[in-house]
Amino acid sequence: VALLHYFLFAVLVQSAPVSSPSDPPAAFREAAERAKTLVEKILRDIPAVHAATINTEGLTLDPSTQTTNLQMMVTSLGIPAAPVLKPLSERFTLDTCVSRMSAGSRLYQGLLGVLSDRLSGLSDLQADLRDLLTHINKV
């Protein structure tokens, strides 16, 4: 779950557009606002999901104290590496932004799918992520 938090953060940072359109359509603004609200909800829910699903003593959301455990989880669960953040360029468009957000959301859906096969208590987070992907795809 801690890895999901950092992956979501990385996707959000990587997905931030260089500049916003001067006057985006109202439907775009509404879909973007709903997606932002869902991301904020997902990030707020991570500690509760962690508490409900992790019963290994000492496994916390602080990755600096969990390097060995996190590396073992990455290997045993087949978790992909976090995306590499690159500086944004002039060629970074709104379509690129939405495409990356969609790809990142699908990546985390897959990750949650693997985790939910092994842990209980992830269904609400899966539903929120599914809703987020729906909103991103509307954009």
PDB file of N, CA, C and O in Angstrom, residues 4 10 13 15-19 30 34 43 45-46 51 54 56 70 72 75 78 91 97 103-104 118 121-123 132:
ATOM      1  N   LEU A   4       1.912   1.880  -3.442  1.00  0.00           N
ATOM      2  CA  LEU A   4       0.838   2.483  -4.224  1.00  0.00           C
ATOM      3  C   LEU A   4       0.796   3.992  -3.993  1.00  0.00           C
ATOM      4  O   LEU A   4       0.629   4.763  -4.926  1.00  0.00           O
ATOM      5  N   ALA A  10       3.884   9.837  -7.797  1.00  0.00           N
ATOM      6  CA  ALA A  10       4.766  10.007  -8.954  1.00  0.00           C
ATOM      7  C   ALA A  10       3.971  10.239 -10.223  1.00  0.00           C
ATOM      8  O   ALA A  10       4.328  11.081 -11.049  1.00  0.00           O
ATOM      9  N   VAL A  13       2.610  13.834 -10.183  1.00  0.00           N
ATOM     10  CA  VAL A  13       3.646  14.818 -10.466  1.00  0.00           C
ATOM     11  C   VAL A  13       4.043  14.745 -11.928  1.00  0.00           C
ATOM     12  O   VAL A  13       4.161  15.754 -12.611  1.00  0.00           O
ATOM     13  N   SER A  15       2.301  13.747 -14.348  1.00  0.00           N
ATOM     14  CA  SER A  15       1.185  14.048 -15.228  1.00  0.00           C
ATOM     15  C   SER A  15       0.773  15.514 -15.224  1.00  0.00           C
ATOM     16  O   SER A  15      -0.102  15.903 -15.972  1.00  0.00           O
ATOM     17  N   ALA A  16       1.383  16.317 -14.387  1.00  0.00           N
ATOM     18  CA  ALA A  16       0.981  17.718 -14.324  1.00  0.00           C
ATOM     19  C   ALA A  16       1.295  18.411 -15.640  1.00  0.00           C
ATOM     20  O   ALA A  16       2.404  18.348 -16.138  1.00  0.00           O
ATOM     21  N   PRO A  17       0.296  19.066 -16.223  1.00  0.00           N
ATOM     22  CA  PRO A  17       0.538  19.711 -17.504  1.00  0.00           C
ATOM     23  C   PRO A  17       1.458  20.912 -17.374  1.00  0.00           C
ATOM     24  O   PRO A  17       1.499  21.565 -16.346  1.00  0.00           O
ATOM     25  N   VAL A  18       2.212  21.190 -18.446  1.00  0.00           N
ATOM     26  CA  VAL A  18       3.114  22.325 -18.466  1.00  0.00           C
ATOM     27  C   VAL A  18       2.321  23.620 -18.350  1.00  0.00           C
ATOM     28  O   VAL A  18       2.649  24.508 -17.605  1.00  0.00           O
ATOM     29  N   SER A  19       1.286  23.728 -19.109  1.00  0.00           N
ATOM     30  CA  SER A  19       0.422  24.902 -19.024  1.00  0.00           C
ATOM     31  C   SER A  19      -1.002  24.446 -19.290  1.00  0.00           C
ATOM     32  O   SER A  19      -1.231  23.462 -19.974  1.00  0.00           O
ATOM     33  N   GLU A  30     -14.885  19.876 -15.287  1.00  0.00           N
ATOM     34  CA  GLU A  30     -15.658  19.058 -14.351  1.00  0.00           C
ATOM     35  C   GLU A  30     -15.049  17.667 -14.198  1.00  0.00           C
ATOM     36  O   GLU A  30     -14.923  17.161 -13.081  1.00  0.00           O
ATOM     37  N   ARG A  34     -13.427  16.147 -10.765  1.00  0.00           N
ATOM     38  CA  ARG A  34     -13.872  14.869 -10.173  1.00  0.00           C
ATOM     39  C   ARG A  34     -12.687  13.911 -10.035  1.00  0.00           C
ATOM     40  O   ARG A  34     -12.567  13.222  -9.028  1.00  0.00           O
ATOM     41  N   LEU A  43      -5.683   8.932  -1.727  1.00  0.00           N
ATOM     42  CA  LEU A  43      -4.510   9.211  -0.904  1.00  0.00           C
ATOM     43  C   LEU A  43      -4.878   9.302   0.575  1.00  0.00           C
ATOM     44  O   LEU A  43      -4.124   8.832   1.434  1.00  0.00           O
ATOM     45  N   ASP A  45      -7.311   7.658   2.001  1.00  0.00           N
ATOM     46  CA  ASP A  45      -7.721   6.329   2.450  1.00  0.00           C
ATOM     47  C   ASP A  45      -6.562   5.350   2.620  1.00  0.00           C
ATOM     48  O   ASP A  45      -6.743   4.294   3.225  1.00  0.00           O
ATOM     49  N   ILE A  46      -5.402   5.676   2.117  1.00  0.00           N
ATOM     50  CA  ILE A  46      -4.285   4.727   2.165  1.00  0.00           C
ATOM     51  C   ILE A  46      -3.934   4.313   3.595  1.00  0.00           C
ATOM     52  O   ILE A  46      -3.750   3.123   3.855  1.00  0.00           O
ATOM     53  N   ALA A  51      -3.841  -0.093   7.496  1.00  0.00           N
ATOM     54  CA  ALA A  51      -4.170  -0.648   8.808  1.00  0.00           C
ATOM     55  C   ALA A  51      -5.045  -1.890   8.700  1.00  0.00           C
ATOM     56  O   ALA A  51      -4.894  -2.839   9.472  1.00  0.00           O
ATOM     57  N   ILE A  54      -2.505  -4.833   6.466  1.00  0.00           N
ATOM     58  CA  ILE A  54      -1.145  -5.223   6.850  1.00  0.00           C
ATOM     59  C   ILE A  54      -1.144  -5.653   8.305  1.00  0.00           C
ATOM     60  O   ILE A  54      -1.462  -4.883   9.202  1.00  0.00           O
ATOM     61  N   THR A  56       1.686  -7.462   9.457  1.00  0.00           N
ATOM     62  CA  THR A  56       3.081  -7.733   9.771  1.00  0.00           C
ATOM     63  C   THR A  56       3.579  -6.636  10.703  1.00  0.00           C
ATOM     64  O   THR A  56       3.556  -5.453  10.346  1.00  0.00           O
ATOM     65  N   LEU A  70      10.265  -3.926   1.637  1.00  0.00           N
ATOM     66  CA  LEU A  70       9.694  -3.437   0.383  1.00  0.00           C
ATOM     67  C   LEU A  70      10.356  -4.105  -0.818  1.00  0.00           C
ATOM     68  O   LEU A  70       9.679  -4.446  -1.790  1.00  0.00           O
ATOM     69  N   MET A  72      11.615  -7.103  -0.878  1.00  0.00           N
ATOM     70  CA  MET A  72      11.095  -8.463  -0.912  1.00  0.00           C
ATOM     71  C   MET A  72       9.691  -8.473  -1.522  1.00  0.00           C
ATOM     72  O   MET A  72       9.360  -9.320  -2.348  1.00  0.00           O
ATOM     73  N   THR A  75       9.788  -7.955  -5.322  1.00  0.00           N
ATOM     74  CA  THR A  75      10.207  -9.172  -6.006  1.00  0.00           C
ATOM     75  C   THR A  75       9.128 -10.249  -5.967  1.00  0.00           C
ATOM     76  O   THR A  75       8.762 -10.808  -6.997  1.00  0.00           O
ATOM     77  N   GLY A  78       5.959  -9.109  -7.905  1.00  0.00           N
ATOM     78  CA  GLY A  78       6.162  -8.680  -9.286  1.00  0.00           C
ATOM     79  C   GLY A  78       5.721  -7.248  -9.522  1.00  0.00           C
ATOM     80  O   GLY A  78       5.203  -6.908 -10.586  1.00  0.00           O
ATOM     81  N   ARG A  91       6.791  19.899 -25.817  1.00  0.00           N
ATOM     82  CA  ARG A  91       5.983  18.918 -26.542  1.00  0.00           C
ATOM     83  C   ARG A  91       5.001  18.190 -25.622  1.00  0.00           C
ATOM     84  O   ARG A  91       4.222  17.373 -26.066  1.00  0.00           O
ATOM     85  N   CYS A  97      -0.568  14.214 -21.109  1.00  0.00           N
ATOM     86  CA  CYS A  97      -0.880  14.194 -19.683  1.00  0.00           C
ATOM     87  C   CYS A  97      -1.971  13.172 -19.380  1.00  0.00           C
ATOM     88  O   CYS A  97      -1.822  12.320 -18.506  1.00  0.00           O
ATOM     89  N   ALA A 103      -2.570   5.494 -18.181  1.00  0.00           N
ATOM     90  CA  ALA A 103      -1.636   4.363 -18.088  1.00  0.00           C
ATOM     91  C   ALA A 103      -1.258   4.088 -16.639  1.00  0.00           C
ATOM     92  O   ALA A 103      -1.203   2.926 -16.207  1.00  0.00           O
ATOM     93  N   GLY A 104      -1.015   5.135 -15.872  1.00  0.00           N
ATOM     94  CA  GLY A 104      -0.677   4.960 -14.461  1.00  0.00           C
ATOM     95  C   GLY A 104      -1.817   4.350 -13.670  1.00  0.00           C
ATOM     96  O   GLY A 104      -1.612   3.463 -12.838  1.00  0.00           O
ATOM     97  N   ARG A 118      -4.314 -11.548  -2.481  1.00  0.00           N
ATOM     98  CA  ARG A 118      -3.579 -12.003  -1.295  1.00  0.00           C
ATOM     99  C   ARG A 118      -4.047 -11.341  -0.004  1.00  0.00           C
ATOM    100  O   ARG A 118      -3.723 -11.821   1.073  1.00  0.00           O
ATOM    101  N   GLY A 121      -9.794  -6.295   2.158  1.00  0.00           N
ATOM    102  CA  GLY A 121      -9.919  -4.900   2.553  1.00  0.00           C
ATOM    103  C   GLY A 121      -9.523  -3.895   1.492  1.00  0.00           C
ATOM    104  O   GLY A 121      -9.373  -2.719   1.793  1.00  0.00           O
ATOM    105  N   LEU A 122      -9.352  -4.347   0.256  1.00  0.00           N
ATOM    106  CA  LEU A 122      -8.933  -3.433  -0.805  1.00  0.00           C
ATOM    107  C   LEU A 122     -10.054  -3.080  -1.778  1.00  0.00           C
ATOM    108  O   LEU A 122      -9.834  -2.317  -2.715  1.00  0.00           O
ATOM    109  N   SER A 123     -11.247  -3.600  -1.552  1.00  0.00           N
ATOM    110  CA  SER A 123     -12.314  -3.405  -2.538  1.00  0.00           C
ATOM    111  C   SER A 123     -12.722  -1.940  -2.691  1.00  0.00           C
ATOM    112  O   SER A 123     -12.990  -1.483  -3.811  1.00  0.00           O
ATOM    113  N   LEU A 132     -11.735   6.591 -10.787  1.00  0.00           N
ATOM    114  CA  LEU A 132     -10.748   7.562 -11.250  1.00  0.00           C
ATOM    115  C   LEU A 132     -10.401   7.316 -12.715  1.00  0.00           C
ATOM    116  O   LEU A 132     -10.362   8.259 -13.522  1.00  0.00           O
TER     117      LEU A 132
END
